[in-house]
CSV table of C-alpha atoms in Angstrom, one decimal:
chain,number,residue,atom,x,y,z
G,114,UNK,CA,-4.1,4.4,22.4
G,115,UNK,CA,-6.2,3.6,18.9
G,116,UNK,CA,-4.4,5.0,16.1
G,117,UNK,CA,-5.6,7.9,13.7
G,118,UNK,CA,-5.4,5.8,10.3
G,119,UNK,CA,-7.2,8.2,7.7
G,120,UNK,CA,-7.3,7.3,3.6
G,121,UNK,CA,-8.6,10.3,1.6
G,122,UNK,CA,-9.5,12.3,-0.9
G,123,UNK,CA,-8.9,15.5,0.4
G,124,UNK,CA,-5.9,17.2,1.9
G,125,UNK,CA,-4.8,17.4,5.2
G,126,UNK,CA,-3.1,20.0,7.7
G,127,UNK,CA,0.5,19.1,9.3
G,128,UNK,CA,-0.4,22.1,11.4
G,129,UNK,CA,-3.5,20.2,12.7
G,130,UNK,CA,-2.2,16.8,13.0
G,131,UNK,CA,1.0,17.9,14.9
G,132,UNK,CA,-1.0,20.1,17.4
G,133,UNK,CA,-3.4,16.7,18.2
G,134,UNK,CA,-0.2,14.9,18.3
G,135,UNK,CA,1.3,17.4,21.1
G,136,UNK,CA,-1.3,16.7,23.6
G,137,UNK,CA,0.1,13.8,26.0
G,138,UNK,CA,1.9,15.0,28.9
G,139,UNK,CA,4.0,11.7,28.9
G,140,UNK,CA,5.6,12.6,25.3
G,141,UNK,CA,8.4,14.7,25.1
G,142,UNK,CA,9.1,14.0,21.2
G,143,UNK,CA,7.0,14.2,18.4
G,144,UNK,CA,8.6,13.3,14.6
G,145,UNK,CA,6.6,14.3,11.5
G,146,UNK,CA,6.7,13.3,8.4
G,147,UNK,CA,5.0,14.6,5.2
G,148,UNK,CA,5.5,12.9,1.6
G,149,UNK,CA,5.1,15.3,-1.3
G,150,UNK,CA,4.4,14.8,-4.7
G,151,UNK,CA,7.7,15.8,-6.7
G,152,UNK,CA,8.6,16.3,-10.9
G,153,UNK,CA,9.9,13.8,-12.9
G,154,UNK,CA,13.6,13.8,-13.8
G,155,UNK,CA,13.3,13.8,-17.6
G,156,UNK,CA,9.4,14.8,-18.3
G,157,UNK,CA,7.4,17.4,-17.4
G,158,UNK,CA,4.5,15.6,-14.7
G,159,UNK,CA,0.9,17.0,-15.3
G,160,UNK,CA,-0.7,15.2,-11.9
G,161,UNK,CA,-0.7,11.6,-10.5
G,162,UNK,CA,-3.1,9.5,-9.7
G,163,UNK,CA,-3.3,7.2,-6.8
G,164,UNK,CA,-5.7,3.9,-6.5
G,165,UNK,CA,-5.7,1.5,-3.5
G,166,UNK,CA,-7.3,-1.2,-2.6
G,167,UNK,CA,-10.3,-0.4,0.0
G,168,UNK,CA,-10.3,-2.1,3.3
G,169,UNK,CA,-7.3,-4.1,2.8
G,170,UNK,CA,-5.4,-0.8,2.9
G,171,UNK,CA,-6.7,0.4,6.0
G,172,UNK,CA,-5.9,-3.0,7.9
G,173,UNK,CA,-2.4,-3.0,6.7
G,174,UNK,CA,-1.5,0.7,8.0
G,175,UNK,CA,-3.4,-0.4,11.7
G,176,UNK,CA,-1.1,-3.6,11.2
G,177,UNK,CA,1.9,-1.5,10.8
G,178,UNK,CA,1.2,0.8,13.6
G,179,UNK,CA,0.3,-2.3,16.0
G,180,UNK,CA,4.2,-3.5,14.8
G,181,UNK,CA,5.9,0.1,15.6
G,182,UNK,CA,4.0,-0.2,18.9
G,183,UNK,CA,5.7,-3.3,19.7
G,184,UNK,CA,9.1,-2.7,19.0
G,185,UNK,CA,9.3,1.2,20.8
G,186,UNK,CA,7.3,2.6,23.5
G,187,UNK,CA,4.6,5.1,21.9
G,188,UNK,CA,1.8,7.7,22.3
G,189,UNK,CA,-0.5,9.0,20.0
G,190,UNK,CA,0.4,7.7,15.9
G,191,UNK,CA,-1.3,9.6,13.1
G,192,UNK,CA,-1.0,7.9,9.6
G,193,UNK,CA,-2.6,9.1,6.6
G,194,UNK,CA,-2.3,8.4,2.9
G,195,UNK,CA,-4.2,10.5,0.5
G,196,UNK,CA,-5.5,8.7,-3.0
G,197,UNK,CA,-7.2,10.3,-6.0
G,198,UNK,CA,-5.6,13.0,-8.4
G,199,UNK,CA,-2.6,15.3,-7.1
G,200,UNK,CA,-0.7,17.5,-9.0
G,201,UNK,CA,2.6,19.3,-8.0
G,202,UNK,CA,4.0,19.5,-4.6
G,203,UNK,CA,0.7,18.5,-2.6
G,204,UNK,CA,0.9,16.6,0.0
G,205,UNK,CA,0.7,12.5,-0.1
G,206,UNK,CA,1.1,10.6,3.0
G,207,UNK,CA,1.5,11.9,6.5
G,208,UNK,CA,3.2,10.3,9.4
G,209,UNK,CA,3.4,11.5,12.9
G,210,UNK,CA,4.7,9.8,16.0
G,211,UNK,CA,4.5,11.2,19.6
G,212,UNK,CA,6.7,9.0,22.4
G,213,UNK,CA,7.9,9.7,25.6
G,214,UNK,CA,12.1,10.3,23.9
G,215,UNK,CA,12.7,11.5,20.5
G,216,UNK,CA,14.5,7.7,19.0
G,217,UNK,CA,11.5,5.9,19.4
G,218,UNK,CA,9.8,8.5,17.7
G,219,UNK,CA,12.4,8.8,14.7
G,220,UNK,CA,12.6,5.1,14.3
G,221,UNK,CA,8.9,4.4,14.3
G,222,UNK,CA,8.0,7.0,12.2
G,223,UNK,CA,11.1,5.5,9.4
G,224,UNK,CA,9.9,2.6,9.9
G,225,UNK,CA,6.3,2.8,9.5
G,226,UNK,CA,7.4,4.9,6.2
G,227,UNK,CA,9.5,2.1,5.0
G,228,UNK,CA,6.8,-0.7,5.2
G,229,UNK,CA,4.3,0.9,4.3
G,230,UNK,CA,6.3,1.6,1.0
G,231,UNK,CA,6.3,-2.0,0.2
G,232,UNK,CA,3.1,-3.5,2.1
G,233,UNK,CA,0.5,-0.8,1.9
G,234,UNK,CA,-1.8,-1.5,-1.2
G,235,UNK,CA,-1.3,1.9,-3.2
G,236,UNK,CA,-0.4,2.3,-6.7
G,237,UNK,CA,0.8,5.7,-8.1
G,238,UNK,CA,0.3,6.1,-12.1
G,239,UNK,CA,2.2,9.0,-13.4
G,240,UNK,CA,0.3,11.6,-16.2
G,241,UNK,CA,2.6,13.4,-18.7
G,242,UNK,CA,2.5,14.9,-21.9
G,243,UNK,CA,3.4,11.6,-23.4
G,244,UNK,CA,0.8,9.5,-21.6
G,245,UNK,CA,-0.3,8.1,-18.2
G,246,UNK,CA,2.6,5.2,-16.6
G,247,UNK,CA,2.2,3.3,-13.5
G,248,UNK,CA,4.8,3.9,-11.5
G,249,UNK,CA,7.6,1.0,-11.0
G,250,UNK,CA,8.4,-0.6,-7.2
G,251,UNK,CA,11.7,-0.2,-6.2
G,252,UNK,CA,14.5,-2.5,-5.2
G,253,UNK,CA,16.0,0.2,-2.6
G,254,UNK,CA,12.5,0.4,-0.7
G,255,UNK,CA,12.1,-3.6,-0.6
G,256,UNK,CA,15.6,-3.1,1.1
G,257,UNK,CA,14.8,-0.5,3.0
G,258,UNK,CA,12.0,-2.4,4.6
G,259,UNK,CA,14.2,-6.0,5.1
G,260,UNK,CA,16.7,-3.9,6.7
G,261,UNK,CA,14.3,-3.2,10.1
G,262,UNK,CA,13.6,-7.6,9.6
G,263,UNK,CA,17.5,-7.8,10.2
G,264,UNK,CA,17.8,-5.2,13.2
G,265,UNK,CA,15.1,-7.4,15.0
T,22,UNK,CA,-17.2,-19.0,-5.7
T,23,UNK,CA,-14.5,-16.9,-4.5
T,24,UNK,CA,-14.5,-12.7,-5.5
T,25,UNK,CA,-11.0,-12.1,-7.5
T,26,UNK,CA,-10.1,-8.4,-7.6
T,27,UNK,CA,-7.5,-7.0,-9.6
T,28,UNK,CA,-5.6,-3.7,-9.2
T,29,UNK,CA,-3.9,-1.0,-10.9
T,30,UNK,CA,-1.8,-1.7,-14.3
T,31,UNK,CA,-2.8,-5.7,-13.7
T,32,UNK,CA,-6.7,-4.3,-13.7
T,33,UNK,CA,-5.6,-2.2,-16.9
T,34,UNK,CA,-4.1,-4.6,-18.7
T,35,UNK,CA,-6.7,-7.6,-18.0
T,36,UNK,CA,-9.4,-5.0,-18.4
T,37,UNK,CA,-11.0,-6.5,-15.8
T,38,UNK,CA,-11.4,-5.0,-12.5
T,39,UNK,CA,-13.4,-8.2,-10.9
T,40,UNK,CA,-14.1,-11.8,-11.8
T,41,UNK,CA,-16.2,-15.0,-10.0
T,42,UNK,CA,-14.4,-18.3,-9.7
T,43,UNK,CA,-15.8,-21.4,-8.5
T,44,UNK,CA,-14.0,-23.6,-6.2
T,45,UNK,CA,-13.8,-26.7,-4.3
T,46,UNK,CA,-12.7,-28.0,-1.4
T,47,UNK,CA,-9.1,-28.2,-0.4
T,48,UNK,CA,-8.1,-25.9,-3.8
T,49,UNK,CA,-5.5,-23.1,-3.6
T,50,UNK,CA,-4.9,-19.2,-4.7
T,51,UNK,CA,-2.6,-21.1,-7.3
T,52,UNK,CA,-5.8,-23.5,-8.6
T,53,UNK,CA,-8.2,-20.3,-9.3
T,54,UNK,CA,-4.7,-18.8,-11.1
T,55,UNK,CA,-4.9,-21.8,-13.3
T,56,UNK,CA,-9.2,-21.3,-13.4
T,57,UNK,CA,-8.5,-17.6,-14.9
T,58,UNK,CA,-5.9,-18.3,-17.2
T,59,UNK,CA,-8.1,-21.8,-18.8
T,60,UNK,CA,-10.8,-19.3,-18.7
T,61,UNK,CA,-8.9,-16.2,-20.1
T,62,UNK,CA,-5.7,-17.5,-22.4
T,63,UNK,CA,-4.6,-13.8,-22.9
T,64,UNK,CA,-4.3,-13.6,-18.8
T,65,UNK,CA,-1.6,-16.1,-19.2
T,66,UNK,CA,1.3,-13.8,-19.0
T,67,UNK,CA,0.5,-11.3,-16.5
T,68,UNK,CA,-0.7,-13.4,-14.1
T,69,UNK,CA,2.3,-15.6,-14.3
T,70,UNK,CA,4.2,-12.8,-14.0
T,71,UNK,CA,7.1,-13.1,-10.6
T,72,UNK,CA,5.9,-9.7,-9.5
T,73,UNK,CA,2.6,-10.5,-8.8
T,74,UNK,CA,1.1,-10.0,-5.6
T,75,UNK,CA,-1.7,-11.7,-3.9
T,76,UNK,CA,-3.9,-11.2,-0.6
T,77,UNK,CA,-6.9,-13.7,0.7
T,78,UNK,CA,-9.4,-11.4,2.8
T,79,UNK,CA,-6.9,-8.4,3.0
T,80,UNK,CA,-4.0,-10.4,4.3
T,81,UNK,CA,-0.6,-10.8,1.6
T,82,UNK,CA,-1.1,-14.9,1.0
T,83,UNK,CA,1.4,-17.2,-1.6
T,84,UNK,CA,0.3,-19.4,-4.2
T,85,UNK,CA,-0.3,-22.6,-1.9
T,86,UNK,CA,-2.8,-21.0,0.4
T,87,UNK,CA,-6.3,-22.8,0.6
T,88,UNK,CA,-9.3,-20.8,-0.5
T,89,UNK,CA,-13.1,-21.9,0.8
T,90,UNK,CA,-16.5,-20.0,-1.1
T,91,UNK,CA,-16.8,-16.6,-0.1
T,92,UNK,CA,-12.8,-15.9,0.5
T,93,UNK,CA,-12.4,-12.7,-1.7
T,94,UNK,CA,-9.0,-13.1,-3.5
T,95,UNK,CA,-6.9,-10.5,-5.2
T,96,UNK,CA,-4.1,-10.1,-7.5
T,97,UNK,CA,-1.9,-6.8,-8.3
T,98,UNK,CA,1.8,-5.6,-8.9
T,99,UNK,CA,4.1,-4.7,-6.5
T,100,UNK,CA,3.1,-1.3,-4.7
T,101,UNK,CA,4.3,2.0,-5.0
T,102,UNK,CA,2.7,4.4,-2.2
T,103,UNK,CA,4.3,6.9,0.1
């Protein structure tokens, strides 16, 4: 099963994706996950920008699909990661995993989460009042991400 | 040559979003580092930087990996999506 790996501009419907997601007769789990776009714990956040970097982006997500696939037995995968200007509480990244039992499809969908956190070529530059700040990686994604390279 | 992108703050603080770099047989990602920053002595200190990141055709790559004309190269910060 090819994978639906979307980067975009424009918003997308959970609604939509779970419903394609539900289709397989062979899957009797399906685990969603949506990534939002949340305020700031000292300053008051007017939007964010995201930038990636065309065409490697979209090989690493089918690359970290292709992985999931390997370690659990899947159906359909749905990943999309939205770039451009977004303000408040819209919607960022989707992830949605059908499989034939639910833990496969909980720990595919965490895992795809957590590597694309630190693999994925996005960049997320904060806007505020006081100016515009790239976002900083963070140590507890790099080890959320080595944690699945120990489970192997 | 080989294309040499750069991305997010990097690309803001090099002000440059793309460069050309000539290379020769049997060099490395690390020998166009040391192209850019003979070329551009302000670069020096980002692109030393232990943060930095670096893919050959798409595909994460270290310092000692060979590059051949027409690769196209790029260098950015750790990653923040999700």
């Amino acid at each position: 099963m090819k994978p639906v790996i979307r980067v975009q501009q424009h918003d997308f419907s959970v609604a939509e994706e779970y419903q394609r997601l539900t289709q397989a007769s062979n899957c009797g789990a399906v685990v969603t996950f949506s990534g939002l776009v949340r305020e700031l714990a000292d300053t008051e956040l007017e939007a964010m920008t995201l930038e990636h970097y065309p065409g490697m982006t979209e090989q690493v997500l089918a690359g970290l699909v292709e992985q999931a696939r390997q370690r659990w037995q899947l159906g359909d995968v749905t990943l999309i990661h939205r770039v451009g200007r977004l303000t408040l509480n819209e919607q960022i990244v989707f992830v949605g995993v059908a499989a034939p039992h639910r833990k496969a499809a909980f720990a595919a969908a965490m895992f795809i989460m957590d590597y694309l956190k630190t693999q994925a070529p996005f960049w997320k530059q904060e806007h505020t009042a006081e100016g515009s700040y790239w976002v900083a990686a963070k140590d507890s994604d790099q080890q959320a991400a080595q944690n699945w390279q120990e489970d192997l | 040559m080989v294309k040499v992108k750069f991305f997010a703050a990097l690309r803001e603080r090099l002000q440059c979003a793309e460069h050309s770099v000539p290379v020769h047989a049997g060099e490395s990602v690390a020998a166009v580092r040391a192209w850019l920053i003979e070329q551009h002595p302000g670069w020096r200190h980002e692109l030393l930087e232990k943060d930095v990141l670096c893919a050959k055709n798409f595909v994460f790559v270290d310092l000692q990996e060979p590059v051949s004309s027409g690769d196209e190269l790029a260098f950015f910060p750790p990653v923040t999506g999700g």
